[in-house]
Short mmCIF file of C-alpha atoms in Angstrom, two decimals:
data_model
loop_
_atom_site.label_atom_id
_atom_site.label_comp_id
_atom_site.label_asym_id
_atom_site.label_seq_id
_atom_site.Cartn_x
_atom_site.Cartn_y
_atom_site.Cartn_z
CA MET A 1 119.78 90.21 83.93
CA ALA A 2 118.42 93.71 84.36
CA ASN A 3 115.61 96.00 83.35
CA ALA A 4 116.46 97.79 80.13
CA PRO A 5 116.26 101.60 80.27
CA ALA A 6 114.91 101.53 76.71
CA ALA A 7 111.42 103.04 77.02
CA ALA A 8 112.28 106.17 75.04
CA ALA A 9 113.64 104.11 72.15
CA VAL A 10 110.62 101.81 72.19
CA VAL A 11 108.16 104.70 72.14
CA GLU A 12 110.07 106.26 69.26
CA ALA A 13 109.84 102.98 67.32
CA LEU A 14 106.03 102.84 67.56
CA ALA A 15 103.69 103.73 64.73
CA ALA A 16 102.30 107.22 65.18
CA ASP A 17 98.77 106.18 66.16
CA VAL A 18 100.00 103.81 68.89
CA ARG A 19 102.62 106.32 70.05
CA GLU A 20 99.79 108.78 70.74
CA GLN A 21 98.37 106.27 73.24
CA SER A 22 101.75 105.35 74.81
CA ARG A 23 104.05 107.36 77.03
CA MET A 24 107.09 107.31 79.26
CA GLU A 25 106.43 106.60 82.92
CA PHE A 26 108.39 107.12 86.15
CA ARG A 27 111.35 104.85 85.30
CA HIS A 28 113.25 104.55 82.02
CA SER A 29 112.23 100.88 81.82
CA MET A 30 108.46 101.57 81.93
CA ILE A 31 105.88 102.34 79.25
CA GLU A 32 102.30 103.35 79.97
CA MET A 33 99.65 102.35 77.42
CA VAL A 34 96.28 104.08 77.46
CA THR A 35 93.13 103.08 75.60
CA PRO A 36 90.72 105.69 74.24
CA VAL A 37 87.28 105.92 75.86
CA CYS A 38 85.49 102.64 75.18
CA ALA A 39 81.79 101.79 75.29
CA SER A 40 82.11 97.99 75.45
CA LEU A 41 84.46 95.29 76.70
CA ASP A 42 84.95 94.11 73.12
CA GLU A 43 86.19 97.57 72.15
CA ALA A 44 88.45 97.83 75.19
CA GLY A 45 89.86 94.34 74.60
CA ALA A 46 90.72 95.11 71.00
CA HIS A 47 92.63 98.25 72.00
CA LEU A 48 94.43 96.49 74.86
CA LEU A 49 95.65 93.62 72.71
CA ARG A 50 96.61 95.83 69.77
CA HIS A 51 98.64 98.17 71.99
CA ARG A 52 100.43 95.35 73.78
CA ARG A 53 101.38 93.63 70.54
CA ALA A 54 102.50 96.87 68.90
CA VAL A 55 104.72 97.80 71.84
CA ALA A 56 106.11 94.26 72.04
CA ASP A 57 107.02 94.44 68.33
CA ALA A 58 108.66 97.84 68.82
CA ALA A 59 110.60 96.52 71.81
CA ARG A 60 112.03 93.68 69.72
CA THR A 61 113.27 96.17 67.11
CA VAL A 62 115.47 97.80 69.76
CA GLY A 63 116.64 94.50 71.23
CA VAL A 64 114.49 94.23 74.38
CA CYS A 65 111.31 92.42 75.47
CA LEU A 66 108.02 93.76 76.81
CA VAL A 67 106.98 92.00 80.04
CA ALA A 68 103.80 92.78 81.98
CA VAL A 69 104.74 92.28 85.64
CA GLY A 70 103.72 94.40 88.61
CA ALA A 71 107.23 94.85 90.03
CA THR A 72 110.58 94.11 88.45
CA PRO A 73 112.04 90.70 89.37
CA VAL A 74 115.54 91.78 88.31
CA ALA A 75 117.93 94.68 88.81
CA GLU A 76 117.07 98.25 87.79
CA PRO A 77 120.35 99.81 86.59
CA GLU A 78 118.92 103.25 85.77
CA MET A 79 117.26 104.63 88.91
CA THR A 80 116.80 108.24 87.82
CA VAL A 81 113.31 109.37 86.92
CA THR A 82 112.35 110.22 83.36
CA GLY A 83 112.25 113.80 82.11
CA ASN A 84 108.71 114.70 83.16
CA PRO A 85 109.01 117.77 85.45
CA ARG A 86 106.30 116.36 87.72
CA TYR A 87 108.30 113.18 88.26
CA LYS A 88 111.39 115.22 89.09
CA ALA A 89 109.42 117.23 91.64
CA ILE A 90 108.10 114.02 93.19
CA ALA A 91 111.62 112.59 93.43
CA GLU A 92 112.92 115.75 95.09
CA HIS A 93 110.03 115.91 97.59
CA TYR A 94 109.98 112.25 98.67
CA GLY A 95 113.71 111.59 98.67
CA ARG A 96 114.83 108.00 99.18
CA ILE A 97 111.25 106.69 99.10
CA VAL A 98 111.48 106.91 95.30
CA ASP A 99 114.50 104.59 95.18
CA ASP A 100 112.54 101.37 94.68
CA PRO A 101 112.70 99.81 91.21
CA ALA A 102 109.87 100.04 88.70
CA VAL A 103 106.31 99.09 89.61
CA CYS A 104 103.46 98.81 87.11
CA GLY A 105 99.72 98.88 87.75
CA CYS A 106 96.50 98.59 85.77
CA HIS A 107 94.12 101.53 86.18
CA VAL A 108 90.47 101.39 85.13
CA HIS A 109 88.36 104.52 84.64
CA VAL A 110 84.55 104.34 84.62
CA GLY A 111 82.45 107.35 83.70
CA VAL A 112 80.36 108.86 86.50
CA PRO A 113 78.03 111.83 85.89
CA ASP A 114 79.29 114.16 88.65
CA ARG A 115 81.96 114.52 91.31
CA GLU A 116 79.60 114.22 94.29
CA LEU A 117 78.34 110.89 93.00
CA ALA A 118 81.93 109.78 92.30
CA VAL A 119 82.82 110.29 95.97
CA GLN A 120 79.84 108.20 97.09
CA VAL A 121 80.72 105.47 94.58
CA GLY A 122 84.19 105.32 96.12
CA ASN A 123 82.64 104.60 99.54
CA HIS A 124 80.64 101.70 98.09
CA LEU A 125 83.73 100.23 96.41
CA ARG A 126 85.77 99.94 99.61
CA PRO A 127 84.63 96.41 100.64
CA TRP A 128 85.46 94.99 97.21
CA LEU A 129 88.79 96.60 96.34
CA PRO A 130 90.82 94.02 98.34
CA VAL A 131 89.08 91.26 96.34
CA LEU A 132 90.03 92.98 93.07
CA GLN A 133 93.59 93.24 94.38
CA ALA A 134 93.72 89.52 95.17
CA LEU A 135 92.40 88.67 91.69
CA THR A 136 95.15 90.70 90.00
CA VAL A 137 98.35 89.98 91.95
CA ASN A 138 101.25 89.67 89.49
CA SER A 139 104.55 90.47 91.23
CA PRO A 140 105.93 87.80 93.56
CA VAL A 141 109.62 88.10 92.65
CA HIS A 142 112.15 90.80 93.56
CA ALA A 143 115.95 90.80 93.24
CA GLY A 144 115.79 87.34 91.68
CA THR A 145 113.94 85.57 94.50
CA ASP A 146 110.38 84.95 95.60
CA THR A 147 109.45 87.60 98.18
CA GLY A 148 106.77 85.47 99.85
CA HIS A 149 104.20 88.08 98.81
CA ALA A 150 101.78 87.74 95.91
CA SER A 151 102.11 91.46 95.08
CA TRP A 152 105.53 92.92 95.84
CA ARG A 153 104.35 96.04 94.03
CA ALA A 154 101.83 96.62 96.81
CA MET A 155 104.53 96.17 99.45
CA GLN A 156 106.79 98.70 97.71
CA LEU A 157 103.97 101.23 97.37
CA ASP A 158 103.11 100.96 101.07
CA ARG A 159 106.10 103.24 101.75
CA TRP A 160 104.40 106.11 99.89
CA PRO A 161 102.28 108.13 102.34
CA GLY A 162 99.73 109.38 99.78
CA LEU A 163 98.91 105.93 98.40
CA GLY A 164 96.88 103.08 99.79
CA PRO A 165 93.30 102.31 100.79
CA SER A 166 90.62 104.78 99.88
CA PRO A 167 89.17 106.64 102.90
CA TRP A 168 85.45 106.97 103.59
CA LEU A 169 84.37 110.46 102.55
CA ALA A 170 81.13 112.26 103.37
CA SER A 171 81.04 114.48 100.28
CA ALA A 172 83.09 116.21 97.61
CA ASP A 173 83.78 118.98 100.13
CA ASP A 174 85.07 116.35 102.55
CA LEU A 175 87.36 115.06 99.79
CA ASP A 176 88.72 118.57 99.26
CA ARG A 177 89.33 119.06 102.99
CA THR A 178 91.03 115.67 103.30
CA VAL A 179 93.32 116.40 100.37
CA ALA A 180 94.10 119.90 101.68
CA VAL A 181 95.23 118.45 105.01
CA ALA A 182 97.40 115.89 103.21
CA VAL A 183 99.02 118.59 101.07
CA ALA A 184 99.59 120.85 104.09
CA SER A 185 101.33 117.98 105.91
CA GLY A 186 103.52 117.07 102.93
CA ILE A 187 102.00 113.58 102.63
CA MET A 188 100.88 114.68 99.19
CA LEU A 189 103.08 116.98 97.15
CA ASP A 190 100.00 118.60 95.61
CA GLU A 191 96.35 117.90 94.83
CA SER A 192 97.30 115.73 91.85
CA LEU A 193 98.87 113.10 94.12
CA VAL A 194 95.60 111.62 95.36
CA LEU A 195 96.75 108.08 94.57
CA TRP A 196 94.35 106.00 96.63
CA HIS A 197 93.18 102.59 95.41
CA ALA A 198 90.05 104.32 94.09
CA ARG A 199 89.48 108.03 93.57
CA PRO A 200 87.41 110.52 91.64
CA SER A 201 89.66 111.49 88.78
CA ALA A 202 91.00 115.03 88.95
CA VAL A 203 91.05 115.22 85.13
CA TYR A 204 88.18 113.13 83.78
CA PRO A 205 84.51 112.65 84.82
CA THR A 206 85.33 109.18 86.13
CA VAL A 207 86.03 107.02 89.12
CA GLU A 208 89.51 105.56 88.74
CA VAL A 209 90.33 102.18 90.32
CA ARG A 210 94.11 101.71 90.59
CA VAL A 211 94.57 98.83 93.03
CA ALA A 212 95.64 96.14 90.53
CA ASP A 213 99.08 95.02 89.46
CA VAL A 214 99.51 95.27 85.70
CA CYS A 215 97.74 92.20 84.35
CA PRO A 216 99.74 89.36 82.76
CA THR A 217 97.44 89.12 79.71
CA ALA A 218 95.03 91.39 77.90
CA ALA A 219 92.25 88.96 78.85
CA ASP A 220 93.05 89.42 82.54
CA ALA A 221 92.96 93.20 82.10
CA LEU A 222 89.60 92.87 80.37
CA LEU A 223 88.23 90.79 83.26
CA LEU A 224 89.33 93.51 85.69
CA THR A 225 87.66 96.14 83.51
CA GLY A 226 84.38 94.24 83.46
CA LEU A 227 84.42 93.77 87.22
CA VAL A 228 85.17 97.43 87.90
CA ARG A 229 82.52 98.67 85.48
CA ALA A 230 79.89 96.43 87.09
CA LEU A 231 80.94 97.46 90.61
CA VAL A 232 80.59 101.15 89.74
CA ALA A 233 77.19 100.53 88.13
CA THR A 234 76.07 98.57 91.20
CA ALA A 235 77.22 101.35 93.51
CA ILE A 236 75.25 103.92 91.50
CA ASP A 237 72.15 101.69 91.75
CA ASP A 238 72.61 101.39 95.53
CA ILE A 239 73.04 105.14 95.95
CA ALA A 240 69.92 105.85 93.86
CA ALA A 241 67.95 103.40 96.02
CA GLY A 242 69.14 105.04 99.24
CA ARG A 243 71.34 102.13 100.29
CA PHE A 244 74.32 103.43 102.24
CA ALA A 245 77.89 102.14 101.96
CA PRO A 246 78.58 99.68 104.79
CA PRO A 247 80.51 101.16 107.75
CA ILE A 248 84.00 99.68 107.61
CA THR A 249 86.93 100.79 109.73
CA ASP A 250 90.08 102.06 108.05
CA HIS A 251 92.02 99.47 110.07
CA ALA A 252 89.97 96.60 108.60
CA VAL A 253 90.33 97.93 105.06
CA ARG A 254 94.09 98.32 105.39
CA ALA A 255 94.38 94.81 106.88
CA ALA A 256 92.30 93.38 104.03
CA HIS A 257 94.53 94.99 101.41
CA TRP A 258 97.70 93.68 103.06
CA ASN A 259 96.13 90.22 103.24
CA ALA A 260 95.18 90.36 99.55
CA ALA A 261 98.65 91.49 98.48
CA HIS A 262 100.27 88.81 100.62
CA GLN A 263 98.03 85.84 99.75
CA GLY A 264 96.38 86.53 96.41
CA LEU A 265 93.70 83.87 95.98
CA THR A 266 95.65 80.96 97.47
CA ASP A 267 94.12 80.95 100.96
CA THR A 268 91.76 83.22 102.88
CA LEU A 269 90.88 86.88 102.50
CA LEU A 270 89.53 89.23 105.13
CA ASP A 271 85.83 89.89 104.60
CA VAL A 272 85.67 93.47 105.86
CA ARG A 273 81.87 93.37 106.08
CA GLN A 274 82.07 90.62 108.70
CA GLU A 275 85.63 91.26 109.93
CA ARG A 276 86.59 87.61 109.61
CA ALA A 277 88.73 85.51 107.28
CA ARG A 278 86.94 83.51 104.59
CA PRO A 279 88.13 81.35 101.66
CA ALA A 280 89.23 83.69 98.88
CA TRP A 281 87.02 82.18 96.22
CA ASP A 282 83.96 82.50 98.48
CA LEU A 283 84.53 86.25 98.49
CA VAL A 284 84.97 86.21 94.71
CA ALA A 285 81.60 84.44 94.49
CA ASP A 286 80.07 87.13 96.72
CA LEU A 287 81.48 89.80 94.42
CA ALA A 288 80.07 88.09 91.33
CA GLY A 289 76.67 87.77 92.97
CA THR A 290 76.64 91.41 94.04
CA ILE A 291 77.34 92.72 90.53
CA GLY A 292 75.17 90.16 88.69
CA PRO A 293 72.35 92.56 87.72
CA ALA A 294 74.85 95.12 86.40
CA LEU A 295 76.61 92.42 84.36
CA ASP A 296 73.30 91.37 82.83
CA ARG A 297 72.35 94.94 82.02
CA SER A 298 75.65 95.65 80.25
CA GLY A 299 75.87 92.24 78.56
CA ASP A 300 79.25 91.65 80.22
CA ARG A 301 78.32 88.50 82.16
CA PRO A 302 79.75 86.00 79.60
CA VAL A 303 83.13 87.76 79.48
CA VAL A 304 83.38 88.11 83.25
CA GLU A 305 82.25 84.55 84.03
CA ALA A 306 84.65 83.12 81.44
CA GLY A 307 87.46 85.26 82.85
CA LEU A 308 86.82 84.12 86.40
CA ALA A 309 86.66 80.47 85.31
CA ARG A 310 89.97 80.86 83.46
CA LEU A 311 91.54 82.55 86.48
CA ARG A 312 90.39 79.76 88.77
CA ALA A 313 91.85 77.14 86.42
CA GLU A 314 95.13 78.90 85.55
CA GLY A 315 95.73 81.03 88.63
CA THR A 316 96.75 84.66 89.01
CA GLY A 317 99.83 86.11 87.38
CA THR A 318 101.69 85.37 90.61
CA ASP A 319 100.56 81.73 90.55
CA ARG A 320 101.72 81.39 86.94
CA GLN A 321 105.11 82.94 87.64
CA ARG A 322 105.65 80.66 90.62
CA ARG A 323 104.75 77.57 88.59
CA VAL A 324 107.41 78.42 86.00
CA LEU A 325 109.96 79.05 88.73
CA ALA A 326 109.12 75.72 90.36
CA ASP A 327 109.30 73.84 87.04
CA VAL A 328 112.38 75.50 85.54
CA GLY A 329 114.04 77.20 88.47
CA ASP A 330 115.34 80.43 86.96
CA VAL A 331 114.02 83.94 86.60
CA ALA A 332 115.09 84.22 82.95
CA SER A 333 112.72 81.43 81.94
CA MET A 334 109.95 82.95 84.01
CA LEU A 335 110.40 86.32 82.29
CA ALA A 336 110.41 84.64 78.87
CA ALA A 337 107.09 83.00 79.72
CA ALA A 338 105.68 86.29 81.05
CA SER A 339 106.73 88.03 77.85
CA ARG A 340 104.65 85.50 75.87
CA TRP A 341 101.66 85.98 78.18
CA THR A 342 101.89 89.74 77.73
CA VAL A 343 100.69 89.49 74.12
CA ASP A 344 98.20 86.67 74.64
CA GLY A 345 94.63 87.40 73.57
#
C-alpha cells in the first residue's frame, strides 16, 4: 500500500465551485480544502461536509480514496514537492528536513479587529493550545506500525525550526522583531513562514490556530472550530477587562505540547498554569468552563458540549484507528474505516 500521487487528477475532477475552494498542497498525495468565511458553526459544518464528500467522490472517479489522517500510515512513493514555487523554495532551503512523508493539519481562522489585539490574543491562547492538540490527535501510525505517539504529525513537524509552540510576544512590533531575527538566522525562509501553533495571519484579519491534526470527521473539525472561536472570544474579553495572559515559560509550553502529541487524552496532560500533570479530561473540563460565557453568547454551547461528549465516548481519531488495528490487525482495514469516517456528518 502507498499514498497515491493523485491530487492533481482529483482536483481536476471536482466541480468548478468546489475546485475554487480546493488546492494542491506540499505533496502530490495531499489536497487542501478551504471554507469561505462563515458566521456560524452550522454554516461552517455544511461547507466542511460538502467539500469532504465532493472530494471523496472525485477521488473515487480516479481510482483512489480520500482519507483524513494527520500523517500517512503507509509509504509515500512520490517525495518531490508540487509545482508551487514557494514549496520549491522551501525544499531547497531546508534540504533533507522536507523528506518526511505527507502531514495534514486542520487550521482555524477567527476574525480579530486589529493586529495588535491578535498578538495579545495569541498570548492568552498559549495555556490551552496543548489541550486542543490532545483533543485532535489523529496520526498514530507510520510505515505500517504504531509509533507509540498519538500524533506522529507533531513529531515529524518538530524537525522544522520555524514551527512549534507560539512564543509570548509583547506587541506587534515585538512580533516583527522576533520574525526578523528568525529570518536573519535562516530558521524561517521569509516572513510568510511564521508557522507557530497560533499566529496572527499575515494575509487575513484573523488569528490562525494550526495545532490540530486534520480531523477524522467533519463533526470533529466543527468541534475544534467552536472551541477555537470561543477561546478567541474569551481572550478578547480578558484583554478588554485588563486581565493579563498568565506567565508561562517556553519550556513548560513545549513540554505540554510534546505530552499532548504523545498521549492524546488517554492519560495525563501537563497543566502549564500549575506546572503539574493532571488527568486529561480534567483539563478539558477546565477549558469548557473557561469558555462557557463565550459559548453562551455565540449559541455554540450545544454543538461543543455534544462534540465533547461524543469524543469522550468514541475517542480521538488516534483512539479510533488503534481500535481498528487491535480488532482487525492490518493497516488496510484501518484506512478503509478512516475513509468512511472522513465523509461522516
